[in-house]
Amino acid sequence: MDSCVIPLRHGGLSLVQTTDFFYPLVEDPYMMGRIACANVLSDLYAMGITECDNMLMLLSVSQKMNEKERDQVMPLMMKGFRDAAEEAGTSVTGGQTVVNPWIIVGGVASVVCQPNDFIMPDSAVPGDVLVLTKPLGTQVAVNAHQWLDIPEKWNKIKLVISREEVEQAYQEAMLNMATLNRTAAALMHKFNAHAATDVTGFGIIGHARNLAQQQKNDVAFVIHNLPIISKMAAIVKAGGNLFGLLQGTSSETSGGLLICLPREQAARFCAEMKSSRVGLSGAMGHDGGAGDGQQAWIIGIVEKGNRCARIIDKPRIIEVPYRGSVVSAQEGSNNNASPPEVQLT
Amino acid sequence: MDSCVIPLRHGGLSLVQTTDFFYPLVEDPYMMGRIACANVLSDLYAMGITECDNMLMLLSVSQKMNEKERDQVMPLMMKGFRDAAEEAGTSVTGGQTVVNPWIIVGGVASVVCQPNDFIMPDSAVPGDVLVLTKPLGTQVAVNAHQWLDIPEKWNKIKLVISREEVEQAYQEAMLNMATLNRTAAALMHKFNAHAATDVTGFGIIGHARNLAQQQKNDVAFVIHNLPIISKMAAIVKAGGNLFGLLQGTSSETSGGLLICLPREQAARFCAEMKSSRVGLSGAMGHDGGAGDGQQAWIIGIVEKGNRCARIIDKPRIIEVPYRGSVVSAQEGSNNNASPPEVQLT
């Protein structure tokens, strides 16, 4: 499970907690703070928990930074973390900062829940479909952005992507990583989700396997579609199958939720992700207009099986356009106007 | 406050949380794990909280260690942490491990409390006395132990302490750092403590000042006695006032609780700390026989004042003997058979 669930001594309540910390992977400290916060909370959201009672922030300041750098970078990182927490309707109370050779940013999210507040990730049944709520390819986008300044790396991929597109893909990846999975968590209850996890360091296939192993029923997950940030598939092909992106092993940071939904609910789940505000308390409830819609894709099916997961040969690659660019958004509208169909047996 | 207290949406309950992480300061990885756990829990104990619902362990493995070193060191550190958690009647569920240039060990302690479970540290009144539940001098003991191998350092202190005594003081410091402040937390309720904090990185005077500033009443803390691990005062004098130990500024790791108690209760508090098992659930209730007694000392008074704290000129140094040595224990019995008296105005 993505979070630990501790039964409490008080009337059926449980303490649900999760922690995560890591090293900055993007250059913008404010965005890094937001991403770190979204990533910590994502473990709660994967259990359908939409509220968080408290967050602790864990920071280490790099000893290699001079005082001026620290004074510029750390407050921005903390502000990003706090802003994302506020968007999540929670606040950061407490934490710890130490000095370390590397910058570290992370946190702890805790919530006290009633039994109906969370969905145990173990009830997938054959016939369910798999939905993914963010595109893949964050690792590729972040690395490609670094390669702009490394000629031997850049030369391998420059035939398939322009510098502008790399910049746009990087911005798109940052936006996605900083997006909370909170809407998805709320919709998991509305559409009767059977199980979910969040996609992070082990890639889509690693997390699909972990989720499959936790199921009570004899099920297997089969992934047919890979929604990927536009042009990232081309980059990994040009570079010689980089990171195993097309095999589902490329790490993601603060990725989407992978959710098992009843087949008849999945299309509506995706439509509501895209279209609408959902009834959440906190900042999101006020800000989340129609413009905040997130995409979600039906990417596979649950069939009878041995608690394993696989990607079919030649999965369909869904090119997910960059929202920052009008051209890309138009290009992408063909691919993404409605939840893409999936070969359901 | 040492912990954050978050009101919950469920019937008067509060979530109390604290986190701490740091770098190893002793050579024994098992003891380091125990110390780290005791140090995290200490923030709860300082609020009179005796139970903990969950702990998360935060670890970073040093990238400079080879695989064999990692396989030897990290499991011992984790075992020490888990054993201390078990002694505290809680367990470690969840956590995160990363690779980093330095080893880091720490954790998060969380508990859901009813209002009577914790004591807000803000109610000291003039006439209270200050009690300390572990001796000072851990930083000096740990450093002196390292100086055994550094001739230019060792030469400065070898006239006042033997190598054997340094070893004993180091063992004593480790024992103290690894001791849970849980008994003290339980006795805070029994003897009606008005406020408390735990003594760590800012030294006794730093934490006394922090506690004084949080008080609702116009009080000041005056410290008359400094209980210090035997010979550590001599070392700091020989070395030229090292670490500011005698001024109360020397860092402590996993130090004792500094507690404001009604004057008529303090002696009995110290006697019960030393003598008896207390009614705790969990492992301690079963194991905690008379032999587990910890010392506590009346070290000062609360008077009317401006929310500040000070140590008197020429405080009385209480030499706290090494328990590992029979000789030392006899020597010490003069000093420590009963709670030392304090000049109460």
XYZ file of C-alpha atoms in Angstrom:
690
model
C 0.000 0.000 0.000
C 1.092 3.546 -0.596
C 0.303 4.683 2.940
C 0.295 2.986 6.292
C -3.025 2.611 8.058
C -2.914 2.414 11.853
C -6.050 1.526 13.801
C -6.492 3.966 16.678
C -7.811 3.519 20.185
C -10.640 5.916 19.413
C -13.962 4.748 17.971
C -13.097 3.079 14.690
C -10.753 5.791 13.520
C -7.501 5.103 11.677
C -4.351 7.130 11.324
C -3.155 7.108 7.726
C 0.363 8.364 7.088
C 2.859 8.556 4.338
C 6.269 10.069 3.853
C 8.494 10.798 0.928
C 11.589 12.825 0.368
C 13.950 13.240 -2.539
C 16.428 15.423 -4.334
C 15.507 18.285 -6.619
C 15.082 17.255 -10.225
C 13.889 20.533 -11.675
C 15.681 23.857 -11.611
C 12.848 26.010 -10.324
C 12.857 25.812 -6.521
C 9.257 26.983 -6.221
C 8.056 24.253 -8.560
C 10.252 21.742 -6.769
C 8.473 22.549 -3.512
C 5.082 22.132 -5.146
C 6.127 18.844 -6.725
C 7.472 17.494 -3.436
C 4.219 18.307 -1.677
C 2.060 16.847 -4.464
C 4.204 13.723 -4.403
C 3.791 13.185 -0.660
C 0.041 13.736 -0.781
C -0.308 11.427 -3.752
C 0.022 8.374 -1.508
C -3.075 9.472 0.409
C -4.958 10.265 -2.784
C -4.190 6.790 -4.097
C -6.314 5.464 -1.235
C -9.173 7.765 -2.126
C -8.414 10.052 0.804
C -9.165 13.647 -0.113
C -8.319 15.381 3.162
C -5.065 15.724 5.059
C -4.939 16.807 8.697
C -1.306 17.833 8.825
C 1.883 17.969 6.846
C 5.420 18.105 8.145
C 8.083 19.485 5.833
C 11.517 17.835 5.757
C 14.281 19.928 4.248
C 17.992 19.763 4.011
C 19.952 22.805 2.983
C 23.025 22.045 0.903
C 26.300 22.877 2.610
C 27.683 23.653 -0.856
C 25.399 26.642 -1.303
C 26.574 29.990 -0.061
C 24.386 32.027 2.230
C 22.956 34.108 -0.589
C 21.997 31.043 -2.591
C 20.344 29.499 0.452
C 18.400 32.656 1.146
C 17.154 32.690 -2.430
C 16.422 29.026 -2.957
C 15.093 27.645 0.314
C 12.266 30.154 0.918
C 11.008 29.559 -2.621
C 11.044 25.822 -2.122
C 9.184 26.170 1.156
C 6.663 28.518 -0.426
C 5.999 26.046 -3.216
C 5.463 23.285 -0.683
C 3.130 25.419 1.414
C 1.148 26.654 -1.572
C 0.516 23.116 -2.749
C -0.507 22.138 0.790
C -2.942 25.024 0.846
C -4.378 23.968 -2.490
C -4.867 20.553 -0.884
C -6.844 22.147 1.952
C -4.224 21.330 4.551
C -1.363 23.173 6.149
C 2.235 22.578 7.057
C 2.729 22.559 10.813
C 6.108 21.336 11.902
C 9.082 19.810 10.224
C 12.820 19.737 10.400
C 15.662 21.334 8.485
C 19.248 20.082 8.527
C 22.426 20.829 6.623
C 23.570 18.135 4.214
C 25.784 17.890 1.132
C 22.673 17.704 -1.052
C 19.381 19.517 -1.025
C 16.565 17.261 0.093
C 12.906 18.147 0.147
C 10.048 16.015 1.326
C 7.385 15.653 3.907
C 4.979 13.603 5.920
C 1.229 13.656 5.382
C -1.096 12.436 8.129
C -4.829 12.129 8.378
C -7.232 10.558 10.822
C -9.961 8.774 8.889
C -13.269 7.090 9.356
C -13.589 3.699 7.651
C -15.463 5.106 4.652
C -12.877 7.764 3.981
C -10.404 5.402 2.343
C -10.526 2.658 -0.266
C -8.313 -0.354 0.358
C -6.420 -1.079 -2.878
C -7.278 -4.770 -3.110
C -10.682 -5.273 -4.752
C -10.121 -5.285 -8.516
C -12.281 -7.781 -10.415
C -12.030 -9.185 -13.936
C -13.853 -6.811 -16.238
C -12.591 -3.672 -14.544
C -10.638 -1.219 -16.642
C -7.432 0.632 -15.763
C -7.412 4.406 -15.808
C -4.334 6.632 -15.589
C -4.693 10.282 -14.556
C -1.420 11.850 -15.740
C 0.695 11.174 -18.819
C 4.002 9.300 -18.581
C 7.405 10.644 -19.570
C 8.390 13.030 -16.761
C 11.834 11.486 -16.398
C 12.479 11.744 -20.126
C 11.322 15.363 -20.249
C 13.512 16.382 -17.304
C 16.560 14.634 -18.744
C 16.036 15.943 -22.262
C 15.961 19.436 -20.811
C 19.354 18.856 -19.211
C 20.698 17.481 -22.502
C 20.126 20.822 -24.225
C 23.510 21.773 -22.750
C 25.303 18.462 -23.393
C 26.163 18.259 -27.119
C 26.859 14.517 -27.255
C 23.464 13.824 -25.712
C 21.610 16.469 -27.673
C 23.009 15.293 -30.993
C 21.302 11.939 -30.530
C 17.823 13.378 -30.208
C 17.878 16.658 -32.115
C 16.550 15.069 -35.292
C 13.251 14.204 -33.616
C 12.616 17.240 -31.414
C 13.377 20.963 -31.441
C 14.850 22.922 -28.558
C 11.530 24.732 -28.191
C 9.685 21.461 -27.931
C 12.080 20.211 -25.250
C 11.399 23.371 -23.291
C 7.664 22.916 -23.718
C 7.809 19.258 -22.730
C 9.773 20.191 -19.629
C 7.188 22.799 -18.675
C 4.439 20.271 -19.285
C 6.196 17.706 -17.098
C 6.612 20.243 -14.292
C 2.935 21.176 -14.506
C 1.913 17.551 -14.322
C 4.236 16.712 -11.448
C 2.941 19.704 -9.484
C -0.710 18.783 -10.070
C -2.457 17.220 -7.088
C -4.193 13.891 -7.576
C -6.954 15.132 -5.312
C -9.721 15.324 -7.913
C -9.009 11.741 -8.885
C -9.206 10.704 -5.227
C -12.640 12.292 -4.861
C -13.896 10.693 -8.079
C -12.689 7.275 -6.928
C -15.519 7.336 -4.385
C -18.119 8.657 -6.815
C -17.329 5.991 -9.419
C -16.762 3.105 -7.072
C -13.047 2.451 -7.664
C -11.852 -1.014 -6.670
C -8.154 -0.277 -6.165
C -5.555 2.357 -6.998
C -1.926 3.302 -6.642
C 0.178 6.255 -7.659
C 2.825 5.988 -10.351
C 6.290 7.059 -9.229
C 9.792 5.601 -9.176
C 9.073 2.102 -10.466
C 7.335 3.307 -13.617
C 3.855 2.373 -14.768
C 4.583 -1.348 -15.033
C 6.316 -1.562 -11.664
C 3.439 0.042 -9.867
C 0.889 -1.961 -11.863
C 2.642 -5.138 -10.722
C 2.713 -4.013 -7.101
C -0.978 -3.247 -7.245
C -1.778 -6.560 -8.946
C 0.025 -8.463 -6.194
C -2.152 -6.914 -3.513
C -5.436 -8.033 -5.024
C -7.777 -10.394 -3.211
C -9.148 -11.804 -6.469
C -7.287 -13.771 -9.158
C -6.701 -10.922 -11.547
C -4.082 -9.668 -13.989
C -3.617 -6.190 -15.399
C -3.056 -5.722 -19.127
C -2.008 -2.318 -20.393
C -2.881 -1.445 -24.019
C -2.311 2.311 -24.165
C 0.556 4.506 -23.003
C -0.328 8.197 -22.730
C 3.026 9.974 -22.967
C 3.998 13.633 -23.019
C 4.271 14.536 -26.699
C 7.559 13.664 -28.446
C 8.991 11.796 -25.450
C 8.347 8.483 -27.201
C 10.266 9.776 -30.215
C 13.178 10.786 -27.997
C 13.506 7.419 -26.336
C 13.377 5.663 -29.710
C 16.028 7.992 -31.150
C 18.217 7.443 -28.105
C 17.954 3.660 -28.270
C 15.053 2.792 -25.952
C 16.003 5.218 -23.191
C 14.831 4.501 -19.635
C 12.545 1.699 -20.851
C 9.769 4.246 -21.266
C 7.877 2.143 -23.793
C 8.268 -0.921 -21.584
C 6.785 1.041 -18.688
C 9.899 1.076 -16.514
C 10.853 4.750 -16.777
C 10.627 6.440 -13.375
C 7.943 8.999 -12.905
C 7.913 11.708 -10.255
C 4.585 12.652 -8.733
C 2.831 10.688 -11.470
C -0.871 10.067 -11.868
C -3.109 7.549 -10.158
C -3.536 4.142 -11.742
C -7.097 3.183 -10.862
C -9.168 0.000 -11.310
C -12.701 1.082 -12.104
C -15.842 -0.794 -13.076
C -15.949 -0.772 -16.861
C -19.244 1.088 -17.099
C -17.935 3.891 -14.857
C -14.570 4.557 -16.445
C -15.601 6.808 -19.309
C -17.635 8.977 -16.971
C -14.705 9.110 -14.546
C -12.468 10.441 -17.321
C -15.113 12.902 -18.474
C -15.550 14.306 -14.975
C -11.788 14.545 -14.459
C -11.636 16.687 -17.548
C -14.716 18.780 -17.219
C -15.634 19.691 -13.783
C -15.008 20.909 -10.335
C -15.731 18.313 -7.727
C -17.153 18.851 -4.292
C -13.993 19.209 -2.288
C -13.496 21.414 0.688
C -10.462 23.642 0.878
C -8.836 25.847 -1.684
C -9.481 23.561 -4.603
C -13.234 23.766 -4.186
C -13.093 27.475 -4.764
C -10.502 27.638 -7.487
C -11.307 24.521 -9.413
C -13.358 25.788 -12.295
C -13.875 24.036 -15.596
C -10.524 25.284 -16.788
C -8.739 23.166 -14.228
C -9.774 19.920 -15.835
C -7.186 17.170 -15.956
C -7.053 14.443 -18.503
C -7.382 10.781 -17.718
C -7.077 7.822 -20.027
C -8.399 4.298 -20.097
C -5.142 2.415 -20.547
C -5.980 -1.234 -20.012
C -8.125 -3.949 -18.573
C -8.330 -6.278 -15.609
C -8.700 -9.909 -16.593
C -8.588 -13.206 -14.755
C -4.998 -14.044 -13.898
C -2.202 -14.586 -11.504
C -1.754 -11.151 -9.873
C 0.678 -9.925 -12.484
C 0.736 -7.012 -14.914
C 1.989 -6.599 -18.464
C 2.028 -4.199 -21.373
C 0.910 -5.675 -24.698
C 3.297 -5.840 -27.641
C 3.119 -2.579 -29.545
C 0.938 -0.618 -27.159
C -0.815 2.395 -28.597
C 1.182 5.535 -27.797
C -1.095 8.464 -27.006
C 0.795 11.698 -27.672
C -0.293 14.104 -24.953
C 0.112 17.689 -26.164
C 1.805 20.510 -24.292
C -0.819 22.767 -22.782
C 1.500 25.751 -22.845
C 1.368 25.964 -26.614
C -1.676 26.713 -28.744
C -0.262 24.727 -31.631
C 0.327 21.695 -29.484
C -3.099 21.918 -27.926
C -4.700 21.945 -31.385
C -2.591 19.082 -32.583
C -3.537 17.202 -29.485
C -7.245 17.779 -29.691
C -7.573 14.910 -32.131
C -6.015 12.559 -29.678
C -7.675 13.765 -26.554
C -11.108 15.176 -27.132
C -12.647 12.127 -25.494
C -11.227 9.295 -23.471
C -9.503 7.087 -26.001
C -11.123 3.772 -26.645
C -9.396 0.612 -25.564
C -9.625 -2.879 -26.976
C -11.805 -4.434 -24.314
C -11.074 -8.068 -25.139
C 6.364 23.582 21.593
C 8.250 20.423 20.920
C 5.430 18.821 18.957
C 2.675 20.178 16.784
C -0.892 19.709 17.956
C -3.557 19.598 15.267
C -7.237 19.628 16.229
C -9.065 16.910 14.322
C -12.544 16.775 12.864
C -13.405 13.907 15.209
C -14.842 14.498 18.699
C -12.263 16.574 20.504
C -9.286 14.527 19.407
C -5.952 16.031 18.424
C -3.161 14.739 16.248
C 0.195 15.326 17.890
C 3.263 14.887 15.721
C 6.936 15.467 15.832
C 9.879 14.753 13.594
C 13.598 14.762 13.983
C 16.507 13.460 11.989
C 20.219 13.805 12.301
C 23.632 12.343 11.588
C 25.246 9.552 13.585
C 27.305 10.781 16.497
C 28.218 7.469 18.083
C 30.061 4.587 16.460
C 27.678 1.793 17.390
C 24.943 1.651 14.755
C 22.542 -0.256 17.008
C 22.836 2.369 19.740
C 22.531 5.106 17.150
C 19.181 3.661 16.079
C 17.990 3.535 19.673
C 19.129 7.096 20.300
C 17.430 8.388 17.172
C 14.154 6.771 18.200
C 14.391 8.004 21.804
C 15.144 11.475 20.494
C 12.098 11.580 18.236
C 9.774 10.283 20.950
C 11.185 12.734 23.460
C 9.182 15.576 21.920
C 5.969 13.701 22.709
C 7.145 12.838 26.211
C 7.875 16.503 26.849
C 4.147 17.096 26.494
C 3.344 14.356 28.961
C 2.233 12.019 26.194
C 3.113 8.437 27.065
C 1.709 6.624 24.033
C 2.608 6.786 20.365
C 0.327 5.428 17.657
C 2.858 5.172 14.883
C 6.436 5.861 13.955
C 7.917 6.362 10.535
C 11.630 5.783 10.119
C 13.636 8.092 7.878
C 16.984 6.768 6.771
C 19.606 7.704 4.301
C 22.274 5.244 3.342
C 25.651 6.795 2.670
C 26.768 6.517 -0.938
C 30.333 6.324 0.386
C 29.747 2.974 2.072
C 30.334 -0.157 0.078
C 27.652 -2.801 -0.129
C 29.128 -4.868 2.671
C 29.304 -1.910 5.017
C 25.722 -1.005 4.223
C 24.563 -4.542 4.860
C 26.273 -4.522 8.238
C 25.416 -1.054 9.449
C 21.932 -0.258 8.248
C 20.112 -3.336 9.620
C 21.677 -2.713 13.045
C 20.596 0.894 12.997
C 17.071 -0.110 12.005
C 16.985 -2.786 14.698
C 18.032 -0.276 17.343
C 15.306 2.090 16.195
C 12.678 -0.660 16.205
C 13.735 -1.999 19.607
C 13.428 1.426 21.175
C 10.013 1.850 19.524
C 8.932 -1.474 20.972
C 10.127 -0.435 24.408
C 7.967 2.641 23.946
C 4.945 0.450 23.250
C 4.689 1.545 19.628
C 5.846 0.201 16.316
C 7.470 1.432 13.174
C 5.126 1.234 10.208
C 6.342 3.013 7.150
C 9.203 5.275 6.325
C 11.558 6.110 3.543
C 15.161 5.311 2.719
C 17.280 7.255 0.262
C 20.922 7.373 -0.757
C 22.852 10.432 0.332
C 26.484 11.405 0.899
C 25.950 11.120 4.661
C 24.079 8.676 6.826
C 20.929 10.195 8.264
C 18.622 8.563 10.754
C 15.440 9.959 12.153
C 11.746 9.529 12.289
C 8.274 10.840 12.778
C 6.156 10.069 15.823
C 2.399 10.530 15.690
C -0.350 10.032 18.211
C -4.021 10.854 18.351
C -4.839 12.212 21.802
C -7.733 13.143 23.971
C -7.424 16.530 25.673
C -6.257 15.046 28.968
C -3.474 13.039 27.355
C -1.156 15.994 26.934
C 0.049 18.888 29.057
C 0.471 22.202 27.295
C 3.883 23.600 28.259
C 2.714 27.038 29.319
C 1.510 26.992 32.924
C 4.565 27.460 35.143
C 3.942 29.638 38.213
C 6.330 31.386 40.606
C 7.241 28.901 43.318
C 7.543 25.942 40.966
C 10.853 24.145 40.831
C 12.740 22.915 37.792
C 13.565 19.235 37.485
C 15.942 17.663 34.954
C 15.708 13.939 34.198
C 19.069 13.182 32.543
C 22.545 14.553 33.246
C 24.189 17.024 30.877
C 27.455 16.489 29.025
C 26.614 14.109 26.175
C 28.356 16.282 23.579
C 31.489 16.496 25.692
C 31.539 12.737 26.291
C 31.118 11.926 22.614
C 33.824 14.372 21.586
C 36.257 13.308 24.293
C 35.889 9.764 23.046
C 36.897 10.866 19.552
C 39.860 12.778 20.993
C 41.396 9.553 22.308
C 42.791 9.192 18.786
C 43.773 12.821 18.233
C 46.959 13.526 20.215
C 46.783 17.331 20.121
C 43.253 17.194 21.555
C 43.947 14.386 24.003
C 47.009 16.123 25.418
C 44.849 19.011 26.587
C 42.586 16.883 28.737
C 44.659 13.868 29.757
C 45.708 15.449 33.047
C 42.126 15.465 34.314
C 40.744 12.178 32.980
C 42.035 8.706 32.150
C 41.387 6.821 28.927
C 39.250 4.361 30.873
C 37.155 7.161 32.292
C 36.624 8.620 28.842
C 35.405 5.221 27.684
C 33.094 4.949 30.681
C 31.747 8.448 30.213
C 31.045 7.666 26.565
C 29.165 4.519 27.531
C 27.233 6.469 30.117
C 26.340 9.145 27.567
C 25.139 6.487 25.114
C 23.000 4.854 27.791
C 21.454 8.170 28.706
C 20.812 9.200 25.119
C 19.147 5.853 24.428
C 16.921 6.056 27.515
C 13.312 6.952 26.815
C 11.822 9.898 28.682
C 8.616 7.910 28.983
C 8.648 7.407 32.743
C 9.088 11.119 33.215
C 6.133 11.752 30.890
C 3.899 9.489 32.965
C 5.013 11.078 36.226
C 4.297 14.556 34.847
C 0.616 13.685 35.096
C 0.879 12.098 38.532
C 2.704 15.088 39.991
C 0.828 17.800 38.177
C 3.589 19.242 36.004
C 2.960 22.767 34.753
C 5.245 22.763 31.705
C 8.120 20.799 30.208
C 10.489 20.588 27.300
C 13.235 18.229 26.254
C 16.875 19.277 26.270
C 18.628 18.834 22.924
C 20.628 20.953 20.507
C 20.343 24.345 22.211
C 21.657 23.090 25.535
C 19.949 23.403 28.901
C 19.879 27.183 28.881
C 18.598 27.445 25.313
C 15.703 25.133 25.989
C 15.007 26.754 29.365
C 14.725 30.113 27.583
C 12.423 28.698 24.916
C 10.195 27.208 27.580
C 10.188 30.431 29.604
C 9.059 32.403 26.564
C 6.012 30.206 26.120
C 4.650 30.777 29.601
C 1.305 32.442 30.201
C 2.401 33.830 33.569
C 5.164 36.370 34.263
C 7.850 33.932 35.284
C 11.589 33.460 34.996
C 13.624 30.297 35.368
C 16.757 30.300 37.536
C 19.076 27.295 37.386
C 21.235 26.587 40.463
C 22.514 23.057 39.844
C 24.048 21.407 36.799
C 24.027 17.599 36.939
C 26.808 16.578 34.551
C 28.252 13.206 33.612
C 31.229 12.700 35.900
C 34.511 14.386 34.827
C 32.944 16.212 31.893
C 33.089 19.472 33.837
C 36.784 18.883 34.446
C 37.364 18.273 30.740
C 35.700 21.468 29.638
C 37.661 23.457 32.208
C 40.936 21.861 31.118
C 40.117 22.553 27.483
C 39.288 26.206 28.103
C 35.520 26.259 28.669
C 34.688 23.844 25.881
C 31.217 23.961 24.290
C 30.008 26.366 26.993
C 28.935 23.357 29.050
C 29.040 25.262 32.334
C 27.106 28.146 30.785
C 24.439 25.658 29.664
C 25.002 26.053 25.927
C 26.569 22.683 25.132
C 24.349 20.688 22.765
C 22.728 17.599 24.153
C 21.395 14.723 22.096
C 18.268 12.984 23.326
C 18.637 14.778 26.654
C 16.302 14.685 29.612
C 13.082 16.532 30.232
C 13.220 19.906 31.924
C 9.999 20.044 33.932
C 8.285 22.764 35.972
C 6.706 21.060 38.962
C 4.893 22.347 42.030
C 7.517 22.676 44.749
C 5.857 20.206 47.085
C 5.738 17.530 44.364
C 9.255 17.695 43.024
C 11.067 15.557 45.557
C 8.486 12.806 45.205
C 8.752 13.055 41.429
C 12.506 12.467 41.647
C 12.053 9.624 44.117
C 9.542 7.850 41.887
C 11.742 8.333 38.831
C 14.487 6.560 40.666
C 12.598 3.854 42.451
C 9.727 2.444 40.636
C 7.919 1.071 37.699
C 5.037 3.233 36.653
C 1.737 2.140 35.233
C 2.498 2.243 31.543
C 1.146 -0.044 28.915
C 3.507 -1.614 26.439
C 6.849 -3.249 26.956
C 8.010 -0.889 29.645
C 5.194 -1.862 32.012
C 6.421 -5.426 31.972
C 10.135 -4.881 32.028
C 10.362 -1.790 34.125
C 11.305 -3.166 37.513
C 12.976 -1.252 40.274
C 16.339 -1.708 38.604
C 15.301 0.517 35.738
C 15.158 3.621 37.874
C 16.438 6.839 36.371
C 17.789 9.752 38.276
C 16.262 13.189 38.272
C 17.500 16.348 39.916
C 15.939 19.525 41.172
C 18.044 22.073 39.327
C 16.355 25.396 39.855
C 13.342 27.491 40.611
C 10.623 29.448 38.895
C 10.302 33.001 40.137
C 8.390 36.062 39.046
C 9.998 37.524 35.978
C 10.061 38.410 32.351
C 9.919 35.008 30.604
C 13.669 34.557 30.601
C 16.040 31.949 32.013
C 19.496 32.111 33.537
C 22.083 30.056 35.339
C 23.392 31.561 38.587
C 27.072 32.486 38.916
C 28.963 29.437 40.115
C 26.216 26.868 39.841
C 26.692 23.706 41.848
C 28.097 20.978 39.618
C 26.604 17.572 40.435
C 29.024 14.882 39.285
C 26.844 12.060 37.968
C 28.709 8.740 38.226
C 29.105 6.161 35.490
C 26.724 3.297 36.161
C 28.989 0.859 34.395
C 31.581 1.026 37.156
C 31.135 -0.072 40.769
C 33.720 2.423 41.960
C 32.017 5.273 40.279
C 28.648 4.232 41.601
C 29.991 4.274 45.155
C 31.662 7.594 44.668
C 28.470 8.911 43.285
C 26.238 7.664 46.045
C 27.156 10.639 48.146
C 25.977 12.969 45.478
C 22.917 11.135 44.367
C 21.315 9.089 47.117
C 18.527 11.630 47.341
C 17.424 14.485 45.155
C 19.939 17.219 45.885
C 18.581 20.180 47.751
C 18.346 23.497 46.017
C 18.516 27.001 47.427
C 14.842 27.822 47.296
C 15.239 31.566 47.730
